PDB file of C-alpha atoms in Angstrom:
ATOM      1  CA  ALA A 155     144.465  52.943   0.683  1.00  0.00           C
ATOM      2  CA  GLN A 156     142.350  53.777  -2.311  1.00  0.00           C
ATOM      3  CA  THR A 157     138.785  52.544  -2.571  1.00  0.00           C
ATOM      4  CA  VAL A 158     136.186  52.541  -5.323  1.00  0.00           C
ATOM      5  CA  THR A 159     132.470  52.525  -4.554  1.00  0.00           C
ATOM      6  CA  GLN A 160     129.594  51.779  -6.887  1.00  0.00           C
ATOM      7  CA  SER A 161     126.449  52.327  -4.868  1.00  0.00           C
ATOM      8  CA  GLN A 162     123.977  51.109  -7.470  1.00  0.00           C
ATOM      9  CA  PRO A 163     123.922  47.291  -7.621  1.00  0.00           C
ATOM     10  CA  GLU A 164     121.406  47.374 -10.454  1.00  0.00           C
ATOM     11  CA  MET A 165     119.959  49.918 -12.887  1.00  0.00           C
ATOM     12  CA  SER A 166     117.364  49.749 -15.639  1.00  0.00           C
ATOM     13  CA  VAL A 167     116.924  51.911 -18.700  1.00  0.00           C
ATOM     14  CA  GLN A 168     114.487  51.937 -21.552  1.00  0.00           C
ATOM     15  CA  GLU A 169     115.958  51.339 -24.972  1.00  0.00           C
ATOM     16  CA  ALA A 170     117.005  54.622 -26.647  1.00  0.00           C
ATOM     17  CA  GLU A 171     116.979  56.458 -23.312  1.00  0.00           C
ATOM     18  CA  THR A 172     119.930  57.784 -21.310  1.00  0.00           C
ATOM     19  CA  VAL A 173     121.245  56.302 -18.092  1.00  0.00           C
ATOM     20  CA  THR A 174     123.970  57.370 -15.677  1.00  0.00           C
ATOM     21  CA  LEU A 175     125.973  54.949 -13.555  1.00  0.00           C
ATOM     22  CA  SER A 176     127.646  56.320 -10.443  1.00  0.00           C
ATOM     23  CA  CYS A 177     131.147  55.749  -9.131  1.00  0.00           C
ATOM     24  CA  THR A 178     132.969  57.432  -6.294  1.00  0.00           C
ATOM     25  CA  TYR A 179     136.486  56.829  -5.132  1.00  0.00           C
ATOM     26  CA  ASP A 180     138.704  57.752  -2.270  1.00  0.00           C
ATOM     27  CA  THR A 181     142.328  58.687  -2.672  1.00  0.00           C
ATOM     28  CA  SER A 182     144.882  61.116  -1.336  1.00  0.00           C
ATOM     29  CA  GLU A 183     146.725  61.192  -4.632  1.00  0.00           C
ATOM     30  CA  SER A 184     146.412  63.979  -7.166  1.00  0.00           C
ATOM     31  CA  ASP A 185     147.386  62.057 -10.271  1.00  0.00           C
ATOM     32  CA  TYR A 186     145.630  58.869 -11.267  1.00  0.00           C
ATOM     33  CA  TYR A 187     143.557  57.176 -13.954  1.00  0.00           C
ATOM     34  CA  LEU A 188     139.954  56.057 -13.967  1.00  0.00           C
ATOM     35  CA  PHE A 189     138.298  53.447 -16.129  1.00  0.00           C
ATOM     36  CA  TRP A 190     134.909  51.996 -16.893  1.00  0.00           C
ATOM     37  CA  TYR A 191     134.785  48.351 -17.952  1.00  0.00           C
ATOM     38  CA  LYS A 192     131.809  46.475 -19.338  1.00  0.00           C
ATOM     39  CA  GLN A 193     131.222  42.780 -18.674  1.00  0.00           C
ATOM     40  CA  PRO A 194     128.446  41.303 -20.843  1.00  0.00           C
ATOM     41  CA  PRO A 195     127.014  37.830 -20.223  1.00  0.00           C
ATOM     42  CA  SER A 196     129.967  36.366 -22.110  1.00  0.00           C
ATOM     43  CA  ARG A 197     132.061  37.432 -19.072  1.00  0.00           C
ATOM     44  CA  GLN A 198     134.654  39.163 -21.251  1.00  0.00           C
ATOM     45  CA  MET A 199     135.821  42.397 -19.600  1.00  0.00           C
ATOM     46  CA  ILE A 200     135.840  45.178 -22.159  1.00  0.00           C
ATOM     47  CA  LEU A 201     137.209  48.678 -21.697  1.00  0.00           C
ATOM     48  CA  VAL A 202     134.525  51.287 -22.276  1.00  0.00           C
ATOM     49  CA  ILE A 203     136.282  54.538 -21.471  1.00  0.00           C
ATOM     50  CA  ARG A 204     139.213  55.968 -19.516  1.00  0.00           C
ATOM     51  CA  GLN A 205     139.957  59.330 -17.923  1.00  0.00           C
ATOM     52  CA  GLU A 206     143.240  60.893 -16.866  1.00  0.00           C
ATOM     53  CA  ALA A 207     142.837  62.846 -13.629  1.00  0.00           C
ATOM     54  CA  TYR A 208     145.044  65.669 -14.871  1.00  0.00           C
ATOM     55  CA  LYS A 209     142.663  66.336 -17.748  1.00  0.00           C
ATOM     56  CA  GLN A 210     139.713  68.574 -16.977  1.00  0.00           C
ATOM     57  CA  GLN A 211     137.879  67.621 -20.130  1.00  0.00           C
ATOM     58  CA  ASN A 212     135.506  64.718 -19.725  1.00  0.00           C
ATOM     59  CA  ALA A 213     136.283  61.680 -21.876  1.00  0.00           C
ATOM     60  CA  THR A 214     133.821  60.653 -24.575  1.00  0.00           C
ATOM     61  CA  GLU A 215     133.575  57.515 -26.693  1.00  0.00           C
ATOM     62  CA  ASN A 216     130.628  57.575 -29.067  1.00  0.00           C
ATOM     63  CA  ARG A 217     127.505  57.070 -26.909  1.00  0.00           C
ATOM     64  CA  PHE A 218     129.544  56.796 -23.726  1.00  0.00           C
ATOM     65  CA  SER A 219     130.745  59.790 -21.760  1.00  0.00           C
ATOM     66  CA  VAL A 220     131.895  60.477 -18.243  1.00  0.00           C
ATOM     67  CA  ASN A 221     131.256  63.214 -15.749  1.00  0.00           C
ATOM     68  CA  PHE A 222     134.528  63.525 -13.875  1.00  0.00           C
ATOM     69  CA  GLN A 223     134.341  65.663 -10.757  1.00  0.00           C
ATOM     70  CA  LYS A 224     137.804  65.571  -9.240  1.00  0.00           C
ATOM     71  CA  ALA A 225     137.050  67.599  -6.130  1.00  0.00           C
ATOM     72  CA  ALA A 226     134.049  65.435  -5.359  1.00  0.00           C
ATOM     73  CA  LYS A 227     135.961  62.259  -6.309  1.00  0.00           C
ATOM     74  CA  SER A 228     133.148  61.236  -8.581  1.00  0.00           C
ATOM     75  CA  PHE A 229     133.358  59.487 -11.933  1.00  0.00           C
ATOM     76  CA  SER A 230     129.965  58.689 -13.429  1.00  0.00           C
ATOM     77  CA  LEU A 231     129.296  57.020 -16.762  1.00  0.00           C
ATOM     78  CA  LYS A 232     126.544  58.269 -19.043  1.00  0.00           C
ATOM     79  CA  ILE A 233     125.197  56.003 -21.748  1.00  0.00           C
ATOM     80  CA  SER A 234     123.120  57.790 -24.356  1.00  0.00           C
ATOM     81  CA  ASP A 235     120.655  56.176 -26.757  1.00  0.00           C
ATOM     82  CA  SER A 236     120.849  52.903 -24.815  1.00  0.00           C
ATOM     83  CA  GLN A 237     120.856  49.729 -26.851  1.00  0.00           C
ATOM     84  CA  LEU A 238     119.999  46.168 -25.928  1.00  0.00           C
ATOM     85  CA  GLY A 239     123.672  45.301 -26.340  1.00  0.00           C
ATOM     86  CA  ASP A 240     124.561  47.677 -23.535  1.00  0.00           C
ATOM     87  CA  ALA A 241     123.055  45.275 -21.014  1.00  0.00           C
ATOM     88  CA  ALA A 242     125.970  44.141 -18.858  1.00  0.00           C
ATOM     89  CA  MET A 243     127.806  44.574 -15.585  1.00  0.00           C
ATOM     90  CA  TYR A 244     129.747  47.815 -15.480  1.00  0.00           C
ATOM     91  CA  PHE A 245     132.826  48.183 -13.304  1.00  0.00           C
ATOM     92  CA  CYS A 246     134.567  51.372 -12.326  1.00  0.00           C
ATOM     93  CA  ALA A 247     138.323  51.108 -11.722  1.00  0.00           C
ATOM     94  CA  TYR A 248     141.112  53.274 -10.345  1.00  0.00           C
ATOM     95  CA  ARG A 249     144.820  53.167 -11.024  1.00  0.00           C
ATOM     96  CA  SER A 250     147.461  55.272  -9.350  1.00  0.00           C
ATOM     97  CA  ALA A 251     149.829  57.234 -11.561  1.00  0.00           C
ATOM     98  CA  MET A 252     152.800  56.212  -9.478  1.00  0.00           C
ATOM     99  CA  GLY A 253     154.146  53.327  -7.503  1.00  0.00           C
ATOM    100  CA  THR A 254     151.716  50.462  -7.508  1.00  0.00           C
ATOM    101  CA  TYR A 255     150.589  48.824 -10.722  1.00  0.00           C
ATOM    102  CA  LYS A 256     147.361  47.707  -9.136  1.00  0.00           C
ATOM    103  CA  TYR A 257     143.934  48.520 -10.469  1.00  0.00           C
ATOM    104  CA  ILE A 258     141.215  48.853  -7.857  1.00  0.00           C
ATOM    105  CA  PHE A 259     137.754  47.824  -9.004  1.00  0.00           C
ATOM    106  CA  GLY A 260     134.325  48.656  -7.672  1.00  0.00           C
ATOM    107  CA  THR A 261     131.704  46.002  -7.032  1.00  0.00           C
ATOM    108  CA  GLY A 262     129.889  46.670 -10.277  1.00  0.00           C
ATOM    109  CA  THR A 263     126.475  47.850 -11.447  1.00  0.00           C
ATOM    110  CA  ARG A 264     124.238  45.546 -13.422  1.00  0.00           C
ATOM    111  CA  LEU A 265     122.516  47.445 -16.224  1.00  0.00           C
ATOM    112  CA  LYS A 266     119.308  46.117 -17.722  1.00  0.00           C
ATOM    113  CA  VAL A 267     118.026  47.553 -20.986  1.00  0.00           C
ATOM    114  CA  LEU A 268     114.295  47.255 -21.499  1.00  0.00           C
ATOM    115  CA  ALA A 269     112.895  46.928 -24.996  1.00  0.00           C
TER     116      ALA A 269
ATOM    117  CA  ASP B  92     147.055  41.239 -31.915  1.00  0.00           C
ATOM    118  CA  ALA B  93     145.181  38.226 -30.562  1.00  0.00           C
ATOM    119  CA  GLY B  94     144.631  39.812 -27.180  1.00  0.00           C
ATOM    120  CA  VAL B  95     145.153  38.051 -23.881  1.00  0.00           C
ATOM    121  CA  ILE B  96     144.786  34.307 -24.301  1.00  0.00           C
ATOM    122  CA  GLN B  97     143.664  32.018 -21.505  1.00  0.00           C
ATOM    123  CA  SER B  98     143.337  28.265 -21.395  1.00  0.00           C
ATOM    124  CA  PRO B  99     141.370  26.270 -20.716  1.00  0.00           C
ATOM    125  CA  ARG B 100     138.148  28.244 -21.092  1.00  0.00           C
ATOM    126  CA  HIS B 101     136.283  25.813 -18.894  1.00  0.00           C
ATOM    127  CA  GLU B 102     137.553  23.348 -16.327  1.00  0.00           C
ATOM    128  CA  VAL B 103     135.605  20.868 -14.272  1.00  0.00           C
ATOM    129  CA  THR B 104     137.539  18.891 -11.709  1.00  0.00           C
ATOM    130  CA  GLU B 105     137.072  16.996  -8.505  1.00  0.00           C
ATOM    131  CA  MET B 106     138.040  18.196  -5.095  1.00  0.00           C
ATOM    132  CA  GLY B 107     141.669  17.422  -4.306  1.00  0.00           C
ATOM    133  CA  GLN B 108     142.865  17.539  -7.889  1.00  0.00           C
ATOM    134  CA  GLU B 109     145.505  19.925  -9.152  1.00  0.00           C
ATOM    135  CA  VAL B 110     144.333  22.656 -11.499  1.00  0.00           C
ATOM    136  CA  THR B 111     146.575  24.711 -13.752  1.00  0.00           C
ATOM    137  CA  LEU B 112     145.334  27.805 -15.527  1.00  0.00           C
ATOM    138  CA  ARG B 113     147.367  29.363 -18.296  1.00  0.00           C
ATOM    139  CA  CYS B 114     147.730  32.838 -19.671  1.00  0.00           C
ATOM    140  CA  LYS B 115     149.515  34.433 -22.589  1.00  0.00           C
ATOM    141  CA  PRO B 116     149.614  38.231 -22.275  1.00  0.00           C
ATOM    142  CA  ILE B 117     149.509  40.670 -25.150  1.00  0.00           C
ATOM    143  CA  SER B 118     152.893  40.801 -26.829  1.00  0.00           C
ATOM    144  CA  GLY B 119     154.973  43.665 -25.444  1.00  0.00           C
ATOM    145  CA  HIS B 120     152.967  44.076 -22.259  1.00  0.00           C
ATOM    146  CA  ASN B 121     155.122  43.866 -19.149  1.00  0.00           C
ATOM    147  CA  SER B 122     152.510  43.685 -16.400  1.00  0.00           C
ATOM    148  CA  LEU B 123     150.308  40.678 -15.818  1.00  0.00           C
ATOM    149  CA  PHE B 124     147.436  40.294 -13.377  1.00  0.00           C
ATOM    150  CA  TRP B 125     145.423  37.325 -12.119  1.00  0.00           C
ATOM    151  CA  TYR B 126     141.895  37.981 -10.850  1.00  0.00           C
ATOM    152  CA  ARG B 127     139.171  35.792  -9.436  1.00  0.00           C
ATOM    153  CA  GLN B 128     135.500  36.636  -9.812  1.00  0.00           C
ATOM    154  CA  THR B 129     132.661  35.186  -7.759  1.00  0.00           C
ATOM    155  CA  MET B 130     129.162  36.351  -7.026  1.00  0.00           C
ATOM    156  CA  MET B 131     129.927  36.672  -3.341  1.00  0.00           C
ATOM    157  CA  ARG B 132     133.268  38.446  -3.482  1.00  0.00           C
ATOM    158  CA  GLY B 133     133.187  40.201  -6.832  1.00  0.00           C
ATOM    159  CA  LEU B 134     136.439  40.772  -8.703  1.00  0.00           C
ATOM    160  CA  GLU B 135     139.496  40.083  -6.566  1.00  0.00           C
ATOM    161  CA  LEU B 136     143.112  40.689  -7.537  1.00  0.00           C
ATOM    162  CA  LEU B 137     145.117  37.598  -6.655  1.00  0.00           C
ATOM    163  CA  ILE B 138     148.605  38.514  -7.825  1.00  0.00           C
ATOM    164  CA  TYR B 139     150.367  40.696 -10.318  1.00  0.00           C
ATOM    165  CA  PHE B 140     153.731  40.569 -12.028  1.00  0.00           C
ATOM    166  CA  ASN B 141     155.890  43.273 -13.499  1.00  0.00           C
ATOM    167  CA  ASN B 142     158.647  42.241 -15.885  1.00  0.00           C
ATOM    168  CA  ASN B 143     158.025  38.604 -14.866  1.00  0.00           C
ATOM    169  CA  VAL B 144     158.602  39.362 -11.184  1.00  0.00           C
ATOM    170  CA  PRO B 145     155.759  38.955  -8.666  1.00  0.00           C
ATOM    171  CA  ILE B 146     155.114  42.388  -7.166  1.00  0.00           C
ATOM    172  CA  ASP B 147     152.158  41.766  -4.898  1.00  0.00           C
ATOM    173  CA  ASP B 148     150.682  38.388  -4.022  1.00  0.00           C
ATOM    174  CA  SER B 149     148.727  39.558  -1.001  1.00  0.00           C
ATOM    175  CA  GLY B 150     145.492  38.575  -2.710  1.00  0.00           C
ATOM    176  CA  MET B 151     146.427  34.924  -3.028  1.00  0.00           C
ATOM    177  CA  PRO B 152     143.931  33.154  -0.752  1.00  0.00           C
ATOM    178  CA  GLU B 153     146.222  30.550   0.762  1.00  0.00           C
ATOM    179  CA  ASP B 154     149.158  28.295   0.158  1.00  0.00           C
ATOM    180  CA  ARG B 155     147.149  26.094  -2.145  1.00  0.00           C
ATOM    181  CA  PHE B 156     147.447  28.845  -4.762  1.00  0.00           C
ATOM    182  CA  SER B 157     150.663  29.579  -6.595  1.00  0.00           C
ATOM    183  CA  ALA B 158     151.520  31.598  -9.690  1.00  0.00           C
ATOM    184  CA  LYS B 159     154.521  31.742 -11.932  1.00  0.00           C
ATOM    185  CA  MET B 160     155.696  33.782 -14.859  1.00  0.00           C
ATOM    186  CA  PRO B 161     158.731  32.038 -16.334  1.00  0.00           C
ATOM    187  CA  ASN B 162     158.942  34.431 -19.277  1.00  0.00           C
ATOM    188  CA  ALA B 163     157.273  37.500 -20.713  1.00  0.00           C
ATOM    189  CA  SER B 164     154.776  35.525 -22.754  1.00  0.00           C
ATOM    190  CA  PHE B 165     153.459  32.954 -20.314  1.00  0.00           C
ATOM    191  CA  SER B 166     152.036  32.681 -16.828  1.00  0.00           C
ATOM    192  CA  THR B 167     150.335  29.955 -14.821  1.00  0.00           C
ATOM    193  CA  LEU B 168     148.064  29.934 -11.812  1.00  0.00           C
ATOM    194  CA  LYS B 169     148.009  26.626  -9.998  1.00  0.00           C
ATOM    195  CA  ILE B 170     145.643  25.376  -7.328  1.00  0.00           C
ATOM    196  CA  GLN B 171     146.727  22.275  -5.433  1.00  0.00           C
ATOM    197  CA  PRO B 172     144.686  20.719  -3.956  1.00  0.00           C
ATOM    198  CA  SER B 173     141.506  22.277  -5.322  1.00  0.00           C
ATOM    199  CA  GLU B 174     138.387  22.743  -3.197  1.00  0.00           C
ATOM    200  CA  PRO B 175     134.754  23.462  -4.123  1.00  0.00           C
ATOM    201  CA  ARG B 176     135.080  27.031  -2.789  1.00  0.00           C
ATOM    202  CA  ASP B 177     137.681  27.688  -5.487  1.00  0.00           C
ATOM    203  CA  SER B 178     134.935  27.535  -8.104  1.00  0.00           C
ATOM    204  CA  ALA B 179     134.979  30.888  -9.878  1.00  0.00           C
ATOM    205  CA  VAL B 180     135.923  32.621 -13.092  1.00  0.00           C
ATOM    206  CA  TYR B 181     139.627  33.358 -13.211  1.00  0.00           C
ATOM    207  CA  PHE B 182     140.790  36.237 -15.368  1.00  0.00           C
ATOM    208  CA  CYS B 183     144.220  37.102 -16.600  1.00  0.00           C
ATOM    209  CA  ALA B 184     144.918  40.673 -17.701  1.00  0.00           C
ATOM    210  CA  SER B 185     147.943  42.479 -19.060  1.00  0.00           C
ATOM    211  CA  SER B 186     149.076  46.036 -19.559  1.00  0.00           C
ATOM    212  CA  LEU B 187     152.069  48.249 -20.102  1.00  0.00           C
ATOM    213  CA  THR B 188     153.489  50.015 -17.084  1.00  0.00           C
ATOM    214  CA  VAL B 189     154.962  52.736 -19.229  1.00  0.00           C
ATOM    215  CA  PRO B 190     153.410  55.026 -20.224  1.00  0.00           C
ATOM    216  CA  VAL B 191     151.765  55.174 -16.845  1.00  0.00           C
ATOM    217  CA  GLY B 192     148.042  54.614 -16.829  1.00  0.00           C
ATOM    218  CA  GLU B 193     147.940  52.295 -19.760  1.00  0.00           C
ATOM    219  CA  THR B 194     144.749  50.309 -20.048  1.00  0.00           C
ATOM    220  CA  GLN B 195     144.527  46.827 -18.652  1.00  0.00           C
ATOM    221  CA  TYR B 196     143.258  44.259 -21.144  1.00  0.00           C
ATOM    222  CA  PHE B 197     141.483  41.152 -19.950  1.00  0.00           C
ATOM    223  CA  GLY B 198     141.440  37.645 -21.283  1.00  0.00           C
ATOM    224  CA  PRO B 199     138.165  35.767 -21.755  1.00  0.00           C
ATOM    225  CA  GLY B 200     138.496  34.024 -18.410  1.00  0.00           C
ATOM    226  CA  THR B 201     138.595  30.410 -17.263  1.00  0.00           C
ATOM    227  CA  ARG B 202     135.436  29.125 -15.634  1.00  0.00           C
ATOM    228  CA  LEU B 203     136.482  26.654 -12.953  1.00  0.00           C
ATOM    229  CA  LEU B 204     134.093  24.267 -11.262  1.00  0.00           C
ATOM    230  CA  VAL B 205     135.394  22.092  -8.469  1.00  0.00           C
ATOM    231  CA  LEU B 206     133.031  19.281  -7.520  1.00  0.00           C
TER     232      LEU B 206
END
């Protein structure tokens, strides 16, 4: 069975600085999708970025980018020029490209942004 | 599109009462997911439907929980009888199954407190 691990329960970053959140996963599949979701204090889960495993190029969305290392089964999220509004819980998620429709979520990393 | 709609947003009830949570997925989405989030257990998948059919309900905690999807635009999660340990935020999410890997979109959640 697939698993997703976020080993950093909490991270802090100074405003305008860069921070990287870690995510590793375990799977025997070769084709899958990876996601980062943000959950601010409002509790709304918001998609930040997604990555297709078959693509070698790392996904980028404005200040958010990923470092996808397929062989290492690593999928880290880099937030550049951190803003106070980036403070939230961040969840990494995995979805198989076949069979199950299930998304597997990590336990989350709480990001604090210091002014 | 209005996004995934959940009601009520907040529910306070007494132990033993029946609770019904409602969800309207994004129009055209054919997969629907119910999650529960607590501090202790994180984000747990309770059940998911594909084309209105329950595919995997292995996450449903016990017989007190039941979920239905009578049509493509409506789903309910019912707890009867409710217990204090059911207090949590319940999320509904929807996605397309084709193309594979489509993003899952979350509703705002229902915050349930059982006294």
